[in-house]
mmCIF file of C-alpha atoms and ligand atoms in Angstrom:
data_model
loop_
_atom_site.group_PDB
_atom_site.id
_atom_site.type_symbol
_atom_site.label_atom_id
_atom_site.label_comp_id
_atom_site.label_asym_id
_atom_site.label_seq_id
_atom_site.Cartn_x
_atom_site.Cartn_y
_atom_site.Cartn_z
ATOM 1 C CA UNK A 1 -6.901 -9.390 27.106
ATOM 2 C CA UNK A 2 -3.702 -9.209 25.345
ATOM 3 C CA UNK A 3 -2.358 -5.982 24.166
ATOM 4 C CA UNK A 4 -2.008 -5.804 20.502
ATOM 5 C CA UNK A 5 1.642 -6.060 19.466
ATOM 6 C CA UNK A 6 3.748 -3.032 19.187
ATOM 7 C CA UNK A 7 5.114 -2.031 15.839
ATOM 8 C CA UNK A 8 8.424 -2.844 17.189
ATOM 9 C CA UNK A 9 7.157 -6.602 17.861
ATOM 10 C CA UNK A 10 5.966 -6.630 14.520
ATOM 11 C CA UNK A 11 9.050 -5.934 12.879
ATOM 12 C CA UNK A 12 10.900 -8.344 15.073
ATOM 13 C CA UNK A 13 8.521 -10.956 14.439
ATOM 14 C CA UNK A 14 8.799 -10.395 10.814
ATOM 15 C CA UNK A 15 12.506 -10.911 11.271
ATOM 16 C CA UNK A 16 13.548 -7.077 10.606
ATOM 17 C CA UNK A 17 16.006 -5.007 12.541
ATOM 18 C CA UNK A 18 13.923 -2.624 14.586
ATOM 19 C CA UNK A 19 15.011 1.052 13.905
ATOM 20 C CA UNK A 20 12.920 4.399 15.049
ATOM 21 C CA UNK A 21 12.867 4.801 10.961
ATOM 22 C CA UNK A 22 11.386 1.620 10.347
ATOM 23 C CA UNK A 23 8.918 2.111 13.381
ATOM 24 C CA UNK A 24 8.020 5.827 11.974
ATOM 25 C CA UNK A 25 7.839 4.249 8.518
ATOM 26 C CA UNK A 26 5.281 1.922 9.200
ATOM 27 C CA UNK A 27 3.074 3.998 11.533
ATOM 28 C CA UNK A 28 3.140 6.623 8.301
ATOM 29 C CA UNK A 29 2.235 4.033 5.546
ATOM 30 C CA UNK A 30 -0.771 2.735 7.953
ATOM 31 C CA UNK A 31 -2.030 5.949 8.700
ATOM 32 C CA UNK A 32 -1.752 7.250 5.525
ATOM 33 C CA UNK A 33 -4.033 6.576 2.451
ATOM 34 C CA UNK A 34 -1.829 5.125 -0.369
ATOM 35 C CA UNK A 35 1.080 7.539 0.040
ATOM 36 C CA UNK A 36 4.118 7.888 -2.274
ATOM 37 C CA UNK A 37 7.446 7.920 -1.369
ATOM 38 C CA UNK A 38 8.014 11.514 -0.800
ATOM 39 C CA UNK A 39 5.009 11.691 1.444
ATOM 40 C CA UNK A 40 6.327 8.946 3.479
ATOM 41 C CA UNK A 41 9.871 10.214 3.756
ATOM 42 C CA UNK A 42 8.555 13.506 5.205
ATOM 43 C CA UNK A 43 6.376 12.051 7.581
ATOM 44 C CA UNK A 44 9.175 9.771 9.042
ATOM 45 C CA UNK A 45 11.481 12.918 8.897
ATOM 46 C CA UNK A 46 8.801 14.707 11.048
ATOM 47 C CA UNK A 47 9.130 12.179 13.467
ATOM 48 C CA UNK A 48 12.675 10.871 13.610
ATOM 49 C CA UNK A 49 14.890 13.686 11.865
ATOM 50 C CA UNK A 50 16.910 13.021 8.891
ATOM 51 C CA UNK A 51 16.367 9.893 6.890
ATOM 52 C CA UNK A 52 17.806 9.735 3.447
ATOM 53 C CA UNK A 53 15.468 8.751 0.526
ATOM 54 C CA UNK A 54 17.773 5.645 0.313
ATOM 55 C CA UNK A 55 17.143 4.388 3.741
ATOM 56 C CA UNK A 56 13.193 5.078 2.881
ATOM 57 C CA UNK A 57 13.325 3.007 0.111
ATOM 58 C CA UNK A 58 15.595 0.145 1.698
ATOM 59 C CA UNK A 59 12.981 0.206 4.245
ATOM 60 C CA UNK A 60 9.861 0.183 2.248
ATOM 61 C CA UNK A 61 11.369 -2.679 0.172
ATOM 62 C CA UNK A 62 12.153 -4.489 3.174
ATOM 63 C CA UNK A 63 8.685 -4.155 4.777
ATOM 64 C CA UNK A 64 7.182 -5.132 1.631
ATOM 65 C CA UNK A 65 9.128 -8.187 1.223
ATOM 66 C CA UNK A 66 8.200 -9.054 4.907
ATOM 67 C CA UNK A 67 4.430 -8.520 3.732
ATOM 68 C CA UNK A 68 3.996 -5.883 6.560
ATOM 69 C CA UNK A 69 3.069 -3.265 3.754
ATOM 70 C CA UNK A 70 2.026 -3.334 0.207
ATOM 71 C CA UNK A 71 3.258 -1.518 -2.751
ATOM 72 C CA UNK A 72 0.759 -0.561 -5.612
ATOM 73 C CA UNK A 73 1.754 1.101 -8.783
ATOM 74 C CA UNK A 74 -1.171 2.019 -11.033
ATOM 75 C CA UNK A 75 -0.007 2.701 -14.653
ATOM 76 C CA UNK A 76 1.270 5.790 -14.932
ATOM 77 C CA UNK A 77 1.794 6.856 -11.664
ATOM 78 C CA UNK A 78 4.368 6.626 -8.764
ATOM 79 C CA UNK A 79 4.458 3.520 -6.566
ATOM 80 C CA UNK A 80 2.284 3.714 -3.533
ATOM 81 C CA UNK A 81 2.342 1.924 -0.256
ATOM 82 C CA UNK A 82 -0.440 0.905 2.052
ATOM 83 C CA UNK A 83 -0.657 -0.861 5.233
ATOM 84 C CA UNK A 84 -3.921 -3.044 4.228
ATOM 85 C CA UNK A 85 -2.382 -6.418 3.382
ATOM 86 C CA UNK A 86 -3.313 -9.930 2.520
ATOM 87 C CA UNK A 87 -7.091 -9.397 1.993
ATOM 88 C CA UNK A 88 -6.809 -9.364 -1.790
ATOM 89 C CA UNK A 89 -8.584 -5.872 -2.013
ATOM 90 C CA UNK A 90 -8.329 -3.452 -5.154
ATOM 91 C CA UNK A 91 -8.205 0.148 -5.857
ATOM 92 C CA UNK A 92 -9.908 2.693 -7.930
ATOM 93 C CA UNK A 93 -7.715 5.495 -9.419
ATOM 94 C CA UNK A 94 -8.842 8.738 -10.682
ATOM 95 C CA UNK A 95 -7.549 9.610 -14.245
ATOM 96 C CA UNK A 96 -7.678 12.876 -13.575
ATOM 97 C CA UNK A 97 -6.124 13.865 -10.399
ATOM 98 C CA UNK A 98 -4.510 10.477 -9.405
ATOM 99 C CA UNK A 99 -6.409 9.886 -5.820
ATOM 100 C CA UNK A 100 -6.516 6.105 -4.995
ATOM 101 C CA UNK A 101 -9.317 4.200 -3.084
ATOM 102 C CA UNK A 102 -9.668 1.255 -1.603
ATOM 103 C CA UNK A 103 -12.606 -1.327 -3.100
ATOM 104 C CA UNK A 104 -13.143 -4.433 -1.484
ATOM 105 C CA UNK A 105 -13.265 -7.671 -3.451
ATOM 106 C CA UNK A 106 -16.605 -8.027 -5.401
ATOM 107 C CA UNK A 107 -19.155 -9.602 -2.909
ATOM 108 C CA UNK A 108 -18.310 -13.197 -1.671
ATOM 109 C CA UNK A 109 -15.189 -15.138 -1.079
ATOM 110 C CA UNK A 110 -12.837 -13.612 -3.629
ATOM 111 C CA UNK A 111 -14.390 -14.396 -6.852
ATOM 112 C CA UNK A 112 -12.005 -13.035 -8.863
ATOM 113 C CA UNK A 113 -9.543 -15.434 -7.630
ATOM 114 C CA UNK A 114 -11.828 -18.189 -9.277
ATOM 115 C CA UNK A 115 -10.229 -17.487 -12.949
ATOM 116 C CA UNK A 116 -12.646 -18.271 -16.004
ATOM 117 C CA UNK A 117 -9.586 -20.861 -16.792
ATOM 118 C CA UNK A 118 -6.756 -20.802 -14.360
ATOM 119 C CA UNK A 119 -4.606 -22.318 -17.254
ATOM 120 C CA UNK A 120 -3.389 -24.936 -14.582
ATOM 121 C CA UNK A 121 -2.175 -22.147 -12.331
ATOM 122 C CA UNK A 122 -2.476 -22.142 -8.537
ATOM 123 C CA UNK A 123 -3.836 -18.669 -8.085
ATOM 124 C CA UNK A 124 -3.511 -16.460 -4.787
ATOM 125 C CA UNK A 125 -4.151 -12.992 -5.990
ATOM 126 C CA UNK A 126 -5.949 -10.892 -8.427
ATOM 127 C CA UNK A 127 -4.338 -7.290 -9.058
ATOM 128 C CA UNK A 128 -7.379 -5.590 -10.064
ATOM 129 C CA UNK A 129 -7.308 -1.510 -10.874
ATOM 130 C CA UNK A 130 -10.716 0.189 -11.510
ATOM 131 C CA UNK A 131 -10.255 3.582 -13.234
ATOM 132 C CA UNK A 132 -12.458 6.476 -13.726
ATOM 133 C CA UNK A 133 -13.131 9.934 -12.171
ATOM 134 C CA UNK A 134 -13.197 10.692 -8.535
ATOM 135 C CA UNK A 135 -16.375 12.343 -7.014
ATOM 136 C CA UNK A 136 -14.732 15.676 -7.199
ATOM 137 C CA UNK A 137 -13.236 15.475 -10.683
ATOM 138 C CA UNK A 138 -16.565 14.502 -12.023
ATOM 139 C CA UNK A 139 -18.171 17.267 -10.419
ATOM 140 C CA UNK A 140 -15.714 19.678 -11.823
ATOM 141 C CA UNK A 141 -16.165 18.186 -15.243
ATOM 142 C CA UNK A 142 -19.878 18.709 -15.757
ATOM 143 C CA UNK A 143 -19.827 22.243 -13.961
HETATM 144 ZN ZN1 ZN B 1 -9.654 13.223 -9.337
HETATM 145 ZN ZN1 ZN B 2 -5.241 -0.084 -0.696
#
């Protein structure tokens, strides 16, 4: 049994410089639920003290580029980040309150990647956003 790699090891493995802020940030994104930048910044600050918003943006950019986190940006809502990467999952977004939840790819082996006509492209990702009302909002509307 080998211990799972620490966050610092993962950063190093991705060729990134390890800083307390980056470790706190990756941890916050993974434990959070599609957090936006403000929410991530406040969690990072809770752990490591003052970090500028600029530094948070830079770290998010570096971690996203390294594939450790994923940036999603539903139309009309601020960018959000998540730690679930590389599995081609999708999102369902509430039109009313903006809450975001994960939706696994349609059953089977990512059938959405099999486009009805690939136009000659080699496709490796399908970005699907389902829109609707979350349970709380639809209950509020019908009552
Ligand atoms: Zn809602
Ligand atoms: Zn997600």
